[in-house]
Coordinates of N, CA and C in Angstrom, one line a residue:
M1 N 102.2 147.1 58.3 CA 103.1 146.0 58.1 C 103.3 145.9 56.6
G2 N 104.6 145.8 56.2 CA 104.9 145.7 54.7 C 104.7 144.4 54.1
K3 N 104.7 144.3 52.8 CA 104.6 143.0 52.1 C 106.0 142.6 51.7
W4 N 106.1 141.3 51.5 CA 107.4 140.7 51.0 C 107.2 140.3 49.6
I5 N 108.2 140.7 48.8 CA 108.2 140.3 47.4 C 109.5 139.4 47.1
Y6 N 109.3 138.3 46.4 CA 110.4 137.5 46.0 C 110.8 137.8 44.6
I7 N 112.0 138.2 44.4 CA 112.6 138.4 43.1 C 113.8 137.5 43.0
G8 N 113.5 136.4 42.3 CA 114.5 135.3 42.2 C 114.8 134.7 43.6
A9 N 116.0 134.8 44.0 CA 116.3 134.3 45.4 C 116.4 135.4 46.4
V10 N 116.0 136.6 46.0 CA 116.1 137.8 46.9 C 114.7 138.1 47.4
M11 N 114.6 138.4 48.7 CA 113.3 138.8 49.3 C 113.4 140.2 49.7
L12 N 112.4 141.1 49.3 CA 112.5 142.5 49.6 C 111.2 142.8 50.4
A13 N 111.4 143.7 51.4 CA 110.2 144.3 52.1 C 109.8 145.6 51.4
V14 N 108.5 145.6 51.1 CA 107.9 146.8 50.4 C 106.8 147.4 51.2
A15 N 106.8 148.7 51.4 CA 105.8 149.4 52.2 C 104.5 149.3 51.5
P16 N 103.4 149.2 52.3 CA 102.0 149.1 51.7 C 101.7 150.2 50.8
A17 N 102.2 151.4 51.0 CA 101.9 152.5 50.1 C 102.4 152.3 48.6
A18 N 103.4 151.4 48.5 CA 103.8 151.1 47.1 C 102.8 150.3 46.3
F19 N 101.8 149.7 47.0 CA 100.8 148.9 46.4 C 99.5 149.7 46.2
A20 N 99.3 150.7 47.0 CA 98.0 151.3 47.0 C 98.1 152.7 46.4
A21 N 97.6 152.8 45.1 CA 97.6 154.1 44.4 C 96.4 154.8 45.0
D22 N 96.4 156.1 44.9 CA 95.3 156.9 45.3 C 94.2 156.7 44.3
N23 N 93.0 156.5 44.8 CA 91.9 156.2 43.9 C 90.8 157.3 43.9
V24 N 90.4 157.8 42.8 CA 89.4 158.8 42.7 C 88.3 158.4 41.6
V25 N 87.1 158.6 42.0 CA 86.0 158.3 41.1 C 85.6 159.7 40.5
V26 N 85.7 159.7 39.1 CA 85.4 161.0 38.4 C 84.1 160.9 37.7
Q27 N 83.3 161.9 37.8 CA 82.0 162.0 37.1 C 82.2 162.0 35.6
K28 N 81.5 161.0 34.9 CA 81.6 161.0 33.5 C 80.2 160.5 33.0
P29 N 79.5 161.2 32.3 CA 79.9 162.5 31.6 C 79.8 163.7 32.6
A30 N 80.7 164.7 32.4 CA 80.6 165.9 33.2 C 79.3 166.6 32.9
A31 N 78.8 167.2 33.9 CA 77.5 167.9 33.8 C 77.7 169.3 33.1
F32 N 76.7 169.8 32.4 CA 76.7 171.1 31.9 C 75.8 171.9 32.9
N33 N 76.3 173.1 33.2 CA 75.5 174.0 34.1 C 74.2 174.3 33.3
E34 N 73.1 174.1 34.0 CA 71.8 174.3 33.3 C 71.5 175.8 32.9
D35 N 72.2 176.7 33.5 CA 72.0 178.1 33.2 C 73.0 178.7 32.2
A36 N 73.9 177.8 31.8 CA 74.9 178.3 30.8 C 74.3 178.4 29.4
D37 N 74.7 179.4 28.7 CA 74.3 179.5 27.3 C 75.3 178.9 26.4
I38 N 75.2 177.6 26.2 CA 76.2 176.9 25.4 C 75.5 176.6 24.1
P39 N 76.2 176.9 23.0 CA 75.6 176.6 21.6 C 75.1 175.2 21.5
K40 N 73.9 175.0 20.9 CA 73.4 173.7 20.8 C 74.3 172.8 19.9
A41 N 74.9 173.3 18.9 CA 75.8 172.5 18.1 C 77.0 172.0 18.9
V42 N 77.5 172.8 19.8 CA 78.6 172.3 20.7 C 78.1 171.1 21.5
L43 N 76.9 171.3 22.1 CA 76.3 170.2 23.0 C 76.1 168.9 22.2
N44 N 75.6 169.1 21.0 CA 75.3 167.9 20.2 C 76.5 167.2 19.5
E45 N 77.5 168.0 19.1 CA 78.6 167.5 18.3 C 79.9 167.3 19.0
C46 N 80.3 168.1 20.0 CA 81.7 168.1 20.4 C 82.0 167.1 21.5
K47 N 81.0 166.6 22.2 CA 81.2 165.6 23.3 C 82.2 166.0 24.3
L48 N 82.2 167.2 24.7 CA 83.1 167.8 25.7 C 82.9 167.1 27.1
E49 N 81.6 166.7 27.3 CA 81.3 166.1 28.6 C 82.0 164.7 28.8
N50 N 82.5 164.1 27.7 CA 83.3 162.9 27.8 C 84.8 163.1 27.6
E51 N 85.1 164.1 26.8 CA 86.5 164.4 26.5 C 87.2 164.9 27.8
L52 N 86.5 165.7 28.6 CA 87.0 166.3 29.8 C 87.4 165.2 30.8
P53 N 86.5 164.4 31.3 CA 86.9 163.4 32.3 C 88.0 162.4 31.8
D54 N 87.9 162.1 30.5 CA 89.0 161.2 29.9 C 90.4 161.8 30.1
A55 N 90.4 163.2 29.8 CA 91.7 163.9 29.9 C 92.2 163.9 31.4
V56 N 91.2 164.1 32.3 CA 91.5 164.1 33.7 C 92.2 162.8 34.1
A57 N 91.5 161.7 33.7 CA 92.0 160.4 34.0 C 93.4 160.1 33.5
E58 N 93.6 160.5 32.3 CA 94.9 160.3 31.6 C 96.0 161.0 32.4
T59 N 95.8 162.2 32.8 CA 96.9 163.0 33.5 C 97.0 162.5 34.9
A60 N 95.9 162.2 35.6 CA 95.9 161.7 36.9 C 96.7 160.4 37.0
K61 N 96.5 159.5 36.0 CA 97.2 158.2 36.0 C 98.7 158.4 36.0
A62 N 99.2 159.4 35.3 CA 100.6 159.7 35.2 C 101.2 160.2 36.6
S63 N 100.3 160.7 37.5 CA 100.7 161.1 38.8 C 100.5 159.9 39.8
G64 N 100.1 158.7 39.4 CA 99.9 157.6 40.3 C 98.5 157.6 40.9
I65 N 97.5 158.3 40.3 CA 96.2 158.3 40.8 C 95.3 157.5 39.9
A66 N 94.7 156.4 40.4 CA 93.8 155.5 39.7 C 92.5 156.2 39.6
V67 N 91.9 156.2 38.4 CA 90.6 156.9 38.2 C 89.6 155.9 37.6
T68 N 88.4 155.9 38.2 CA 87.3 155.1 37.7 C 86.2 156.2 37.4
F69 N 85.2 155.8 36.7 CA 84.1 156.7 36.3 C 82.8 156.3 36.9
A70 N 82.0 157.3 37.2 CA 80.6 157.1 37.7 C 79.7 158.1 36.9
D71 N 78.5 157.7 36.6 CA 77.6 158.6 35.9 C 77.3 159.9 36.6
K72 N 77.2 159.8 37.9 CA 76.8 160.9 38.7 C 77.6 160.9 40.0
V73 N 78.0 162.1 40.4 CA 78.7 162.2 41.7 C 77.9 163.3 42.5
T74 N 77.4 162.9 43.7 CA 76.6 163.8 44.5 C 77.4 164.4 45.6
G75 N 78.5 163.7 46.0 CA 79.3 164.1 47.1 C 79.0 163.3 48.4
G76 N 77.9 162.5 48.4 CA 77.6 161.8 49.6 C 78.2 160.4 49.6
E77 N 78.9 160.0 48.5 CA 79.4 158.7 48.4 C 80.7 158.5 49.3
T78 N 81.0 157.2 49.5 CA 82.2 156.8 50.2 C 83.4 156.9 49.3
G79 N 84.6 157.3 49.8 CA 85.8 157.4 49.0 C 86.0 158.8 48.4
K80 N 86.9 158.9 47.5 CA 87.2 160.2 46.9 C 86.4 160.3 45.6
M81 N 85.7 161.4 45.4 CA 84.8 161.5 44.3 C 85.0 162.9 43.7
L82 N 85.2 163.0 42.4 CA 85.3 164.3 41.8 C 84.1 164.7 41.0
Q83 N 83.5 165.8 41.3 CA 82.3 166.3 40.6 C 82.7 167.3 39.7
L84 N 82.3 167.2 38.4 CA 82.7 168.2 37.4 C 81.5 168.9 36.8
E85 N 81.6 170.2 36.5 CA 80.5 170.9 35.9 C 81.1 171.9 34.9
I86 N 80.7 171.7 33.6 CA 81.1 172.7 32.6 C 80.2 173.8 32.7
S87 N 80.7 175.0 33.1 CA 79.9 176.1 33.4 C 79.8 177.1 32.3
D88 N 80.7 177.1 31.3 CA 80.6 178.0 30.2 C 81.4 177.5 29.0
V89 N 80.9 177.7 27.8 CA 81.6 177.3 26.6 C 81.4 178.5 25.6
V90 N 82.4 179.1 25.1 CA 82.3 180.1 24.1 C 82.8 179.5 22.8
A91 N 82.1 179.6 21.7 CA 82.4 179.1 20.4 C 82.3 180.1 19.3
D92 N 82.9 181.2 19.5 CA 82.9 182.3 18.5 C 83.9 182.1 17.4
G93 N 83.6 182.7 16.2 CA 84.6 182.6 15.1 C 84.5 181.3 14.4
N94 N 85.4 181.2 13.4 CA 85.4 180.0 12.6 C 86.8 179.9 11.9
A95 N 87.0 178.9 11.1 CA 88.3 178.7 10.5 C 88.7 179.8 9.6
F96 N 87.8 180.5 9.0 CA 88.1 181.6 8.0 C 88.3 183.0 8.7
M97 N 87.5 183.3 9.8 CA 87.6 184.5 10.4 C 88.5 184.5 11.7
G98 N 88.9 183.3 12.1 CA 89.7 183.1 13.3 C 88.8 182.6 14.4
H99 N 89.4 181.8 15.2 CA 88.6 181.2 16.3 C 88.8 182.0 17.6
H100 N 87.7 182.0 18.4 CA 87.8 182.4 19.8 C 86.9 181.4 20.6
K101 N 87.6 180.5 21.2 CA 87.0 179.4 21.9 C 87.4 179.5 23.4
A102 N 86.5 179.2 24.3 CA 86.9 179.1 25.7 C 85.9 178.2 26.4
M103 N 86.4 177.7 27.5 CA 85.6 176.7 28.3 C 86.0 176.9 29.8
T104 N 85.0 176.9 30.6 CA 85.2 177.1 32.0 C 84.6 175.8 32.7
V105 N 85.3 175.3 33.7 CA 84.9 174.1 34.4 C 85.0 174.4 35.9
K106 N 84.0 174.0 36.7 CA 84.1 174.0 38.1 C 84.1 172.6 38.7
G107 N 84.8 172.4 39.8 CA 84.7 171.0 40.4 C 84.9 171.0 41.8
K108 N 84.5 169.9 42.4 CA 84.7 169.7 43.9 C 85.2 168.3 44.1
L109 N 86.1 168.1 44.9 CA 86.6 166.8 45.3 C 86.1 166.5 46.7
Y110 N 85.4 165.4 46.8 CA 84.8 164.9 48.1 C 85.6 163.7 48.6
E111 N 85.7 163.6 49.9 CA 86.2 162.4 50.5 C 85.2 162.0 51.6
N112 N 84.6 160.9 51.4 CA 83.6 160.4 52.3 C 82.5 161.5 52.7
G113 N 82.1 162.2 51.7 CA 81.1 163.2 51.9 C 81.5 164.6 52.2
A114 N 82.8 164.8 52.6 CA 83.3 166.1 52.9 C 84.1 166.7 51.7
V115 N 83.9 168.0 51.5 CA 84.6 168.6 50.4 C 86.0 168.9 50.9
I116 N 87.0 168.3 50.1 CA 88.4 168.5 50.5 C 89.2 169.3 49.5
G117 N 88.5 169.7 48.4 CA 89.2 170.6 47.4 C 88.1 171.1 46.4
S118 N 88.4 172.2 45.9 CA 87.5 172.8 44.9 C 88.3 173.7 43.9
F119 N 87.8 173.8 42.7 CA 88.6 174.6 41.7 C 87.6 175.2 40.7
K120 N 88.2 176.2 40.0 CA 87.6 176.7 38.8 C 88.7 176.8 37.8
D121 N 88.5 176.4 36.6 CA 89.5 176.3 35.5 C 88.9 176.9 34.3
R122 N 89.7 177.7 33.6 CA 89.3 178.3 32.3 C 90.5 178.3 31.3
R123 N 90.2 177.9 30.1 CA 91.2 177.9 29.0 C 90.5 178.6 27.8
T124 N 91.3 179.4 27.2 CA 90.9 180.1 26.0 C 91.8 179.7 24.8
S125 N 91.3 179.6 23.6 CA 92.1 179.2 22.5 C 91.7 180.1 21.3
M126 N 92.7 180.4 20.5 CA 92.5 181.1 19.2 C 92.6 180.1 18.0
G127 N 92.8 178.8 18.4 CA 92.9 177.8 17.4 C 94.3 177.2 17.3
G128 N 95.3 177.9 17.7 CA 96.6 177.3 17.7 C 97.2 177.2 16.3
A129 N 98.3 176.5 16.2 CA 98.9 176.3 14.9 C 97.9 175.7 13.9
F130 N 97.9 176.2 12.7 CA 97.0 175.8 11.7 C 95.5 175.9 12.1
G131 N 95.2 176.8 13.0 CA 93.9 177.0 13.5 C 92.9 177.2 12.4
G132 N 93.3 177.8 11.3 CA 92.4 178.0 10.2 C 91.9 176.8 9.5
F133 N 92.6 175.7 9.8 CA 92.2 174.4 9.2 C 91.4 173.5 10.2
K134 N 91.0 174.1 11.3 CA 90.3 173.3 12.4 C 88.9 173.8 12.5
G135 N 88.0 172.9 12.8 CA 86.6 173.2 13.1 C 86.4 173.5 14.6
N136 N 85.2 174.0 14.9 CA 84.9 174.3 16.3 C 85.2 173.2 17.3
C137 N 84.7 172.0 17.0 CA 84.9 170.9 17.9 C 86.4 170.6 18.1
A138 N 87.2 170.6 17.1 CA 88.6 170.3 17.2 C 89.3 171.2 18.2
V139 N 88.9 172.5 18.1 CA 89.6 173.5 19.0 C 89.0 173.3 20.4
L140 N 87.7 173.1 20.6 CA 87.1 173.0 21.9 C 87.6 171.7 22.6
V141 N 87.7 170.6 21.8 CA 88.2 169.4 22.4 C 89.7 169.6 22.9
R142 N 90.5 170.3 22.1 CA 91.8 170.6 22.6 C 91.8 171.4 23.9
T143 N 90.9 172.3 24.0 CA 90.7 173.1 25.2 C 90.3 172.2 26.3
A144 N 89.3 171.3 26.1 CA 88.9 170.4 27.2 C 90.0 169.5 27.6
K145 N 90.9 169.1 26.7 CA 92.0 168.3 27.1 C 93.0 169.1 28.0
A146 N 93.2 170.3 27.7 CA 94.1 171.2 28.5 C 93.5 171.4 29.9
I147 N 92.2 171.6 30.0 CA 91.6 171.7 31.3 C 91.7 170.4 32.0
G148 N 91.5 169.3 31.3 CA 91.6 167.9 32.0 C 93.0 167.7 32.5
E149 N 94.0 168.2 31.8 CA 95.4 168.1 32.3 C 95.6 168.9 33.6
D150 N 95.0 170.1 33.6 CA 95.1 171.0 34.8 C 94.5 170.3 36.0
I151 N 93.3 169.7 35.8 CA 92.6 169.1 36.9 C 93.3 167.8 37.3
G152 N 93.8 167.0 36.4 CA 94.6 165.8 36.7 C 95.8 166.1 37.5
Q153 N 96.5 167.2 37.3 CA 97.6 167.7 38.1 C 97.2 168.2 39.4
W154 N 96.1 168.9 39.5 CA 95.5 169.4 40.7 C 95.2 168.3 41.7
L155 N 94.7 167.2 41.1 CA 94.3 166.0 42.0 C 95.4 165.5 42.8
A156 N 96.7 165.7 42.4 CA 97.8 165.2 43.2 C 98.0 166.1 44.4
A157 N 97.5 167.3 44.5 CA 97.6 168.2 45.7 C 96.4 169.1 45.7
P158 N 95.2 168.6 45.9 CA 94.0 169.5 45.8 C 94.0 170.5 47.0
K159 N 93.5 171.7 46.6 CA 93.3 172.7 47.6 C 91.9 173.3 47.4
M160 N 91.4 174.0 48.4 CA 90.1 174.7 48.3 C 90.2 176.0 47.4
E161 N 89.2 176.2 46.6 CA 89.1 177.4 45.8 C 90.3 177.7 44.9
S162 N 90.9 176.7 44.3 CA 92.0 176.8 43.4 C 91.6 177.4 42.1
K163 N 92.5 178.2 41.5 CA 92.3 178.8 40.2 C 93.3 178.1 39.3
L164 N 92.8 177.5 38.2 CA 93.6 176.7 37.3 C 93.6 177.3 35.9
G165 N 94.5 176.9 35.1 CA 94.6 177.2 33.7 C 94.8 178.7 33.5
D166 N 94.0 179.4 32.7 CA 94.2 180.8 32.4 C 93.8 181.7 33.6
L167 N 93.2 181.1 34.7 CA 92.8 181.9 35.9 C 93.9 182.0 36.9
E168 N 95.0 181.2 36.7 CA 96.1 181.3 37.6 C 96.8 182.7 37.6

């Protein structure tokens, strides 16, 4: 049954879907794979575990998907839950020699305990425009934001075993 909205003297019928945005709970901070060889400076300084879910939320919102955050997603919760794992970070090079940065993220989307989508995303960067003036974290954060955009778009139509970003 639809809802009625009064706009001045006009009454309109609106479908319930117009009021209910898709809701997803996203894990924040994203987990780091315990077996990944991620440089300690990256772990301590770049805050990729927070940048990534924030970027997912920002892009998902543009697609009409409301995002909230939870410290941990196990997959057994009620509703739609996105589990994120940063499985690899490469932080080679520097501003003087040139950057080679990369990040890989895996994720699963659960709905009421069942996996309804999964992905692997990888983005690589050489620093971009004016890369020589950027530090490691600046390049990696930009990479995390690009991955977050990929994932936020994927949430609009999730599929199993999707390859995103540079893996497409």
